[in-house]
Amino acid sequence: MAELNLILLGPPGSGKGTQGERLQEDLEFPYYATGDILRAAVKEGTEVGKAAKEYMDRGDLVPDEVIIGIIADRLESGEADHGFILDGFPRTVPQAEALDSKLTDLGRALTAVILIDADDEEIVRRLSGRRVCQEKGHVYHVEFNPPAEDGVCDVDGSELYTRDDDKPEVVRHRLEQYHEKTAPLVDYYKKQGLLNQVDGADDPDRVSEKIRTLVSTLSLEEG
Ligand code: ADP
Ligand code: ADP
C-alpha cells in the first residue's frame, strides 16, 4: 500500500477524533492524537504530563518544544515509516515548520491535510455534550452520538467522563487560541497545495464518506 502521511486539522470539537477513530479502522497506519497522548501523560504523572497540565487546564496550547519532541520521537521510531494520521498536531506555524523539516530529514513529505471545519456556535454545542471514555478516549455526544448505555463506552465498557477543558469558559479560550494560533495553518498548507476541506457541520457518516473518498483518491495518486 502507498505511504500516506495525513494531518487532520480543525477547531476543537470539529470531529477530528471521531473521524480519526473511523479512519484508523480503514488504514493500518499509526494514529497520533496529541491531546490523547498528553492526557495519558498527565494521568501517568510523567515529566511531560506535569509540564503540560496547567496549560491544558487553562485551555492554552502547551509549549511548541514539548509537543514537537513527542511527535519527532514517534516519527523516528520506525513505527510510522509507511504512513501516519496526525490529529491535533501541528497547531502552530512553528510546529508545522518543525514537522516539515523532520519529514525532509527523513526523506519524506506530507500527502495531504484534511481540514474539518465547523463554526464556533456548533463547537460550543458539541463540546458541552462531549463524553469521553476513561480507557481509550473513545468519543460520544449525549445527543448527537449517544452510547447504547448511558455513561458507558460501547467499545470497552469503561466509564464516560466530561473533560475539564470542555467547560464553556475554557472552550471559549480554546477557540480564541485556535483562531489566533492554529487557523494560520490553513493558509500555510493551502500555499503548499496540500489542503483539502471537508464540511464538519454535516452528520458524522457523511463526513466519513467524504474523507474516505478523498483518501481513496490520494491512495491511487500515491500508489
Ligand atoms: P480537541 O480534541 O478538543 O481539539 P485535544 O484533545 O486535541 O483537543 O487537545 C487538548 C489540549 O491538549 C489542548 O487544548 C492543548 O492544551 C493540548 N494540545 C494538544 N495538541 C497540542 C499541540 N499540537 N500543541 C499544543 N498543545 C496541544
Ligand atoms: P475534536 O477531536 O475535533 O475535538 P470530536 O471528534 O471529539 O472533535 O467531536 C466533538 C464532539 O462532537 C463529540 O461529542 C462528538 O461525538 C461530536 N461530533 C463529532 N462529529 C460530529 C458531527 N459531524 N455532528 C455532530 N456531532 C459530532
mmCIF file of C-alpha atoms and ligand atoms in Angstrom:
data_model
loop_
_atom_site.group_PDB
_atom_site.id
_atom_site.type_symbol
_atom_site.label_atom_id
_atom_site.label_comp_id
_atom_site.label_asym_id
_atom_site.label_seq_id
_atom_site.Cartn_x
_atom_site.Cartn_y
_atom_site.Cartn_z
ATOM 1 C CA MET A 1 0.000 0.000 0.000
ATOM 2 C CA ALA A 2 1.163 3.545 -0.726
ATOM 3 C CA GLU A 3 2.665 5.712 2.006
ATOM 4 C CA LEU A 4 0.026 8.148 3.290
ATOM 5 C CA ASN A 5 1.138 10.904 5.643
ATOM 6 C CA LEU A 6 -2.027 12.660 6.749
ATOM 7 C CA ILE A 7 -2.977 15.516 9.052
ATOM 8 C CA LEU A 8 -6.457 16.123 10.486
ATOM 9 C CA LEU A 9 -6.755 19.858 11.082
ATOM 10 C CA GLY A 10 -9.671 21.801 12.549
ATOM 11 C CA PRO A 11 -11.013 23.640 15.569
ATOM 12 C CA PRO A 12 -11.660 21.806 18.848
ATOM 13 C CA GLY A 13 -14.874 19.836 18.543
ATOM 14 C CA SER A 14 -14.975 19.800 14.748
ATOM 15 C CA GLY A 15 -14.876 15.990 14.719
ATOM 16 C CA LYS A 16 -11.175 15.156 14.286
ATOM 17 C CA GLY A 17 -11.213 12.454 16.962
ATOM 18 C CA THR A 18 -14.487 10.945 15.739
ATOM 19 C CA GLN A 19 -13.225 10.797 12.163
ATOM 20 C CA GLY A 20 -9.741 9.714 13.262
ATOM 21 C CA GLU A 21 -11.239 6.662 15.013
ATOM 22 C CA ARG A 22 -13.013 5.670 11.795
ATOM 23 C CA LEU A 23 -10.001 6.362 9.593
ATOM 24 C CA GLN A 24 -7.886 4.129 11.816
ATOM 25 C CA GLU A 25 -10.249 1.259 11.062
ATOM 26 C CA ASP A 26 -9.636 1.782 7.320
ATOM 27 C CA LEU A 27 -5.901 2.407 7.364
ATOM 28 C CA GLU A 28 -3.222 0.446 9.205
ATOM 29 C CA PHE A 29 -1.062 3.444 9.995
ATOM 30 C CA PRO A 30 -0.398 4.722 13.491
ATOM 31 C CA TYR A 31 -2.793 7.420 14.684
ATOM 32 C CA TYR A 32 -1.269 10.128 16.848
ATOM 33 C CA ALA A 33 -3.736 12.360 18.669
ATOM 34 C CA THR A 34 -1.601 14.772 20.673
ATOM 35 C CA GLY A 35 -4.441 15.617 23.078
ATOM 36 C CA ASP A 36 -4.817 11.888 23.940
ATOM 37 C CA ILE A 37 -1.041 11.482 24.290
ATOM 38 C CA LEU A 38 -0.866 14.481 26.648
ATOM 39 C CA ARG A 39 -3.876 13.363 28.729
ATOM 40 C CA ALA A 40 -2.240 9.933 29.140
ATOM 41 C CA ALA A 41 0.997 11.633 30.268
ATOM 42 C CA VAL A 42 -0.926 13.739 32.812
ATOM 43 C CA LYS A 43 -2.654 10.597 34.141
ATOM 44 C CA GLU A 44 0.671 8.759 34.462
ATOM 45 C CA GLY A 45 2.313 11.774 36.124
ATOM 46 C CA THR A 46 5.320 11.837 33.755
ATOM 47 C CA GLU A 47 7.540 14.942 33.411
ATOM 48 C CA VAL A 48 5.754 15.839 30.150
ATOM 49 C CA GLY A 49 2.391 15.405 31.877
ATOM 50 C CA LYS A 50 3.432 17.639 34.790
ATOM 51 C CA ALA A 51 4.669 20.316 32.360
ATOM 52 C CA ALA A 52 1.533 20.133 30.196
ATOM 53 C CA LYS A 53 -1.239 20.009 32.798
ATOM 54 C CA GLU A 54 -1.502 23.698 33.729
ATOM 55 C CA TYR A 55 -1.619 24.740 30.064
ATOM 56 C CA MET A 56 -4.292 22.178 29.237
ATOM 57 C CA ASP A 57 -6.444 23.104 32.249
ATOM 58 C CA ARG A 58 -6.439 26.746 31.136
ATOM 59 C CA GLY A 59 -7.152 25.838 27.508
ATOM 60 C CA ASP A 60 -3.772 27.173 26.386
ATOM 61 C CA LEU A 61 -1.524 25.330 23.988
ATOM 62 C CA VAL A 62 1.422 23.531 25.587
ATOM 63 C CA PRO A 63 4.826 24.930 24.523
ATOM 64 C CA ASP A 64 5.878 24.004 20.998
ATOM 65 C CA GLU A 65 9.109 22.264 22.067
ATOM 66 C CA VAL A 66 7.219 19.807 24.315
ATOM 67 C CA ILE A 67 4.844 18.662 21.614
ATOM 68 C CA ILE A 68 7.377 18.729 18.766
ATOM 69 C CA GLY A 69 9.606 16.398 20.808
ATOM 70 C CA ILE A 70 6.713 13.941 21.284
ATOM 71 C CA ILE A 71 5.929 13.749 17.555
ATOM 72 C CA ALA A 72 9.597 13.682 16.480
ATOM 73 C CA ASP A 73 10.121 10.612 18.727
ATOM 74 C CA ARG A 74 7.184 8.815 17.083
ATOM 75 C CA LEU A 75 8.397 9.614 13.559
ATOM 76 C CA GLU A 76 11.945 8.468 14.363
ATOM 77 C CA SER A 77 10.757 5.241 15.991
ATOM 78 C CA GLY A 78 10.170 3.472 12.663
ATOM 79 C CA GLU A 79 6.560 2.557 13.508
ATOM 80 C CA ALA A 80 5.209 5.295 11.191
ATOM 81 C CA ASP A 81 7.534 4.596 8.260
ATOM 82 C CA HIS A 82 4.665 3.613 5.951
ATOM 83 C CA GLY A 83 2.341 6.428 6.941
ATOM 84 C CA PHE A 84 0.601 8.159 9.810
ATOM 85 C CA ILE A 85 -2.504 10.095 10.785
ATOM 86 C CA LEU A 86 -1.882 13.157 12.937
ATOM 87 C CA ASP A 87 -4.808 14.607 14.920
ATOM 88 C CA GLY A 88 -4.260 17.886 16.765
ATOM 89 C CA PHE A 89 -0.704 18.387 15.554
ATOM 90 C CA PRO A 90 0.555 20.752 14.244
ATOM 91 C CA ARG A 91 -1.358 23.545 15.972
ATOM 92 C CA THR A 92 1.044 26.451 15.370
ATOM 93 C CA VAL A 93 3.191 27.596 12.444
ATOM 94 C CA PRO A 94 6.452 26.711 14.290
ATOM 95 C CA GLN A 95 5.071 23.176 14.850
ATOM 96 C CA ALA A 96 4.235 22.885 11.139
ATOM 97 C CA GLU A 97 7.722 24.087 10.188
ATOM 98 C CA ALA A 98 9.312 21.617 12.602
ATOM 99 C CA LEU A 99 7.239 18.791 11.101
ATOM 100 C CA ASP A 100 8.228 19.782 7.551
ATOM 101 C CA SER A 101 11.880 19.828 8.458
ATOM 102 C CA LYS A 102 11.706 16.490 10.319
ATOM 103 C CA LEU A 103 9.998 14.838 7.333
ATOM 104 C CA THR A 104 12.554 16.339 4.933
ATOM 105 C CA ASP A 105 15.360 14.909 7.110
ATOM 106 C CA LEU A 106 13.677 11.517 6.829
ATOM 107 C CA GLY A 107 13.303 11.893 3.035
ATOM 108 C CA ARG A 108 9.527 12.069 3.331
ATOM 109 C CA ALA A 109 6.730 14.561 2.799
ATOM 110 C CA LEU A 110 3.104 15.136 3.785
ATOM 111 C CA THR A 111 0.495 13.603 1.480
ATOM 112 C CA ALA A 112 -2.467 15.775 2.476
ATOM 113 C CA VAL A 113 -4.030 17.913 5.171
ATOM 114 C CA ILE A 114 -7.729 17.313 5.819
ATOM 115 C CA LEU A 115 -9.388 20.399 7.289
ATOM 116 C CA ILE A 116 -12.612 19.563 9.136
ATOM 117 C CA ASP A 117 -14.346 22.856 9.732
ATOM 118 C CA ALA A 118 -17.277 23.913 11.941
ATOM 119 C CA ASP A 119 -18.411 27.300 13.257
ATOM 120 C CA ASP A 120 -17.955 28.452 16.856
ATOM 121 C CA GLU A 121 -21.620 28.065 17.827
ATOM 122 C CA GLU A 122 -21.707 24.438 16.685
ATOM 123 C CA ILE A 123 -18.445 23.780 18.514
ATOM 124 C CA VAL A 124 -19.756 25.065 21.838
ATOM 125 C CA ARG A 125 -22.846 22.842 21.379
ATOM 126 C CA ARG A 126 -20.707 19.819 20.627
ATOM 127 C CA LEU A 127 -18.155 20.250 23.389
ATOM 128 C CA SER A 128 -20.752 20.868 26.091
ATOM 129 C CA GLY A 129 -22.207 17.411 25.326
ATOM 130 C CA ARG A 130 -18.966 15.529 24.607
ATOM 131 C CA ARG A 131 -18.270 12.454 26.725
ATOM 132 C CA VAL A 132 -15.014 10.518 26.535
ATOM 133 C CA CYS A 133 -14.148 7.015 27.732
ATOM 134 C CA GLN A 134 -11.629 6.583 30.565
ATOM 135 C CA GLU A 135 -9.890 3.652 28.940
ATOM 136 C CA LYS A 136 -9.054 4.645 25.362
ATOM 137 C CA GLY A 137 -10.590 8.074 24.762
ATOM 138 C CA HIS A 138 -13.488 6.860 22.563
ATOM 139 C CA VAL A 139 -15.713 9.854 21.844
ATOM 140 C CA TYR A 140 -19.500 10.255 22.306
ATOM 141 C CA HIS A 141 -22.065 13.040 22.446
ATOM 142 C CA VAL A 142 -25.067 12.928 24.776
ATOM 143 C CA GLU A 143 -27.376 13.980 21.945
ATOM 144 C CA PHE A 144 -25.600 13.569 18.579
ATOM 145 C CA ASN A 145 -23.809 10.261 19.223
ATOM 146 C CA PRO A 146 -25.025 8.690 22.481
ATOM 147 C CA PRO A 147 -23.648 5.360 23.779
ATOM 148 C CA ALA A 148 -26.042 2.395 23.921
ATOM 149 C CA GLU A 149 -25.969 2.546 27.728
ATOM 150 C CA ASP A 150 -25.815 5.915 29.481
ATOM 151 C CA GLY A 151 -22.314 6.776 30.732
ATOM 152 C CA VAL A 152 -20.684 3.541 29.468
ATOM 153 C CA CYS A 153 -18.341 3.089 26.476
ATOM 154 C CA ASP A 154 -19.806 0.815 23.762
ATOM 155 C CA VAL A 155 -16.329 -0.443 22.803
ATOM 156 C CA ASP A 156 -14.643 -1.289 26.108
ATOM 157 C CA GLY A 157 -17.319 -0.818 28.780
ATOM 158 C CA SER A 158 -15.308 1.837 30.642
ATOM 159 C CA GLU A 159 -16.925 4.835 32.308
ATOM 160 C CA LEU A 160 -17.503 8.008 30.279
ATOM 161 C CA TYR A 161 -16.456 11.393 31.658
ATOM 162 C CA THR A 162 -16.654 15.078 30.734
ATOM 163 C CA ARG A 163 -13.257 16.635 30.064
ATOM 164 C CA ASP A 164 -12.408 19.530 32.427
ATOM 165 C CA ASP A 165 -11.419 21.679 29.457
ATOM 166 C CA ASP A 166 -14.859 21.181 27.836
ATOM 167 C CA LYS A 167 -16.384 23.633 30.364
ATOM 168 C CA PRO A 168 -17.854 26.626 28.459
ATOM 169 C CA GLU A 169 -15.367 29.231 29.760
ATOM 170 C CA VAL A 170 -12.361 27.052 28.840
ATOM 171 C CA VAL A 171 -13.908 26.197 25.453
ATOM 172 C CA ARG A 172 -14.170 29.922 24.652
ATOM 173 C CA HIS A 173 -10.476 30.356 25.408
ATOM 174 C CA ARG A 174 -9.522 27.296 23.331
ATOM 175 C CA LEU A 175 -11.462 28.744 20.402
ATOM 176 C CA GLU A 176 -9.556 32.042 20.736
ATOM 177 C CA GLN A 177 -6.323 30.087 20.739
ATOM 178 C CA TYR A 178 -7.438 28.213 17.637
ATOM 179 C CA HIS A 179 -8.296 31.359 15.688
ATOM 180 C CA GLU A 180 -5.097 33.117 16.729
ATOM 181 C CA LYS A 181 -2.508 30.337 16.540
ATOM 182 C CA THR A 182 -3.862 27.375 14.539
ATOM 183 C CA ALA A 183 -6.070 28.938 11.843
ATOM 184 C CA PRO A 184 -2.976 30.409 10.069
ATOM 185 C CA LEU A 185 -2.086 26.808 9.167
ATOM 186 C CA VAL A 186 -4.989 26.782 6.700
ATOM 187 C CA ASP A 187 -3.093 29.249 4.502
ATOM 188 C CA TYR A 188 0.224 27.606 5.266
ATOM 189 C CA TYR A 189 -0.965 24.297 3.795
ATOM 190 C CA LYS A 190 -3.037 25.916 1.052
ATOM 191 C CA LYS A 191 0.152 27.503 -0.261
ATOM 192 C CA GLN A 192 1.785 24.067 -0.314
ATOM 193 C CA GLY A 193 -1.168 22.681 -2.287
ATOM 194 C CA LEU A 194 -1.942 20.172 0.492
ATOM 195 C CA LEU A 195 -5.246 21.463 1.870
ATOM 196 C CA ASN A 196 -8.499 19.508 1.442
ATOM 197 C CA GLN A 197 -11.539 20.949 3.178
ATOM 198 C CA VAL A 198 -14.467 18.889 4.466
ATOM 199 C CA ASP A 199 -17.582 20.494 5.945
ATOM 200 C CA GLY A 200 -17.648 19.259 9.549
ATOM 201 C CA ALA A 201 -21.205 20.529 10.054
ATOM 202 C CA ASP A 202 -22.555 17.526 8.131
ATOM 203 C CA ASP A 203 -23.589 14.455 10.055
ATOM 204 C CA PRO A 204 -20.703 12.151 11.079
ATOM 205 C CA ASP A 205 -21.444 9.457 8.438
ATOM 206 C CA ARG A 206 -21.498 11.999 5.633
ATOM 207 C CA VAL A 207 -18.188 13.478 6.858
ATOM 208 C CA SER A 208 -16.638 9.973 6.955
ATOM 209 C CA GLU A 209 -17.867 9.252 3.467
ATOM 210 C CA LYS A 210 -16.207 12.389 2.101
ATOM 211 C CA ILE A 211 -12.951 11.614 3.912
ATOM 212 C CA ARG A 212 -12.991 8.011 2.640
ATOM 213 C CA THR A 213 -13.450 9.210 -0.941
ATOM 214 C CA LEU A 214 -10.607 11.664 -0.528
ATOM 215 C CA VAL A 215 -8.276 9.059 0.987
ATOM 216 C CA SER A 216 -9.055 6.567 -1.816
ATOM 217 C CA THR A 217 -8.149 9.205 -4.397
ATOM 218 C CA LEU A 218 -4.924 10.004 -2.545
ATOM 219 C CA SER A 219 -4.020 6.287 -2.325
ATOM 220 C CA LEU A 220 -4.482 5.917 -6.079
ATOM 221 C CA GLU A 221 -2.370 9.010 -6.754
ATOM 222 C CA GLU A 222 0.383 7.839 -4.395
ATOM 223 C CA GLY A 223 0.159 4.182 -5.354
HETATM 224 P P1 ADP B 1 -9.661 18.879 20.899
HETATM 225 O O1 ADP B 1 -9.909 17.438 20.548
HETATM 226 O O2 ADP B 1 -10.828 19.460 21.618
HETATM 227 O O3 ADP B 1 -9.232 19.667 19.701
HETATM 228 P P2 ADP B 1 -7.216 17.976 22.053
HETATM 229 O O4 ADP B 1 -7.610 16.782 22.820
HETATM 230 O O5 ADP B 1 -6.618 17.776 20.715
HETATM 231 O O6 ADP B 1 -8.474 18.937 21.946
HETATM 232 O O7 ADP B 1 -6.215 18.859 22.912
HETATM 233 C C1 ADP B 1 -6.449 19.141 24.265
HETATM 234 C C2 ADP B 1 -5.386 20.099 24.784
HETATM 235 O O8 ADP B 1 -4.077 19.481 24.655
HETATM 236 C C3 ADP B 1 -5.250 21.422 24.037
HETATM 237 O O9 ADP B 1 -6.177 22.398 24.491
HETATM 238 C C4 ADP B 1 -3.803 21.803 24.358
HETATM 239 O O10 ADP B 1 -3.662 22.298 25.669
HETATM 240 C C5 ADP B 1 -3.092 20.458 24.305
HETATM 241 N N1 ADP B 1 -2.563 20.139 22.945
HETATM 242 C C6 ADP B 1 -2.927 19.110 22.148
HETATM 243 N N2 ADP B 1 -2.237 19.130 20.995
HETATM 244 C C7 ADP B 1 -1.405 20.211 21.069
HETATM 245 C C8 ADP B 1 -0.447 20.798 20.191
HETATM 246 N N3 ADP B 1 -0.179 20.270 18.979
HETATM 247 N N4 ADP B 1 0.211 21.913 20.602
HETATM 248 C C9 ADP B 1 -0.023 22.452 21.801
HETATM 249 N N5 ADP B 1 -0.913 21.974 22.680
HETATM 250 C C10 ADP B 1 -1.604 20.855 22.335
HETATM 251 P P1 ADP B 2 -12.318 17.007 18.023
HETATM 252 O O1 ADP B 2 -11.435 15.787 18.116
HETATM 253 O O2 ADP B 2 -12.118 17.768 16.740
HETATM 254 O O3 ADP B 2 -12.174 17.887 19.235
HETATM 255 P P2 ADP B 2 -14.555 15.188 18.490
HETATM 256 O O4 ADP B 2 -14.459 14.136 17.441
HETATM 257 O O5 ADP B 2 -14.125 14.845 19.865
HETATM 258 O O6 ADP B 2 -13.823 16.549 17.977
HETATM 259 O O7 ADP B 2 -16.087 15.690 18.488
HETATM 260 C C1 ADP B 2 -16.555 16.664 19.436
HETATM 261 C C2 ADP B 2 -17.965 16.277 19.883
HETATM 262 O O8 ADP B 2 -18.871 16.427 18.799
HETATM 263 C C3 ADP B 2 -18.100 14.835 20.335
HETATM 264 O O9 ADP B 2 -19.023 14.808 21.397
HETATM 265 C C4 ADP B 2 -18.627 14.095 19.104
HETATM 266 O O10 ADP B 2 -19.428 12.963 19.466
HETATM 267 C C5 ADP B 2 -19.469 15.164 18.425
HETATM 268 N N1 ADP B 2 -19.423 15.112 16.956
HETATM 269 C C6 ADP B 2 -18.354 14.784 16.172
HETATM 270 N N2 ADP B 2 -18.662 14.895 14.863
HETATM 271 C C7 ADP B 2 -19.956 15.328 14.818
HETATM 272 C C8 ADP B 2 -20.866 15.649 13.745
HETATM 273 N N3 ADP B 2 -20.465 15.567 12.471
HETATM 274 N N4 ADP B 2 -22.094 16.065 14.089
HETATM 275 C C9 ADP B 2 -22.480 16.178 15.378
HETATM 276 N N5 ADP B 2 -21.685 15.891 16.423
HETATM 277 C C10 ADP B 2 -20.438 15.471 16.155
#
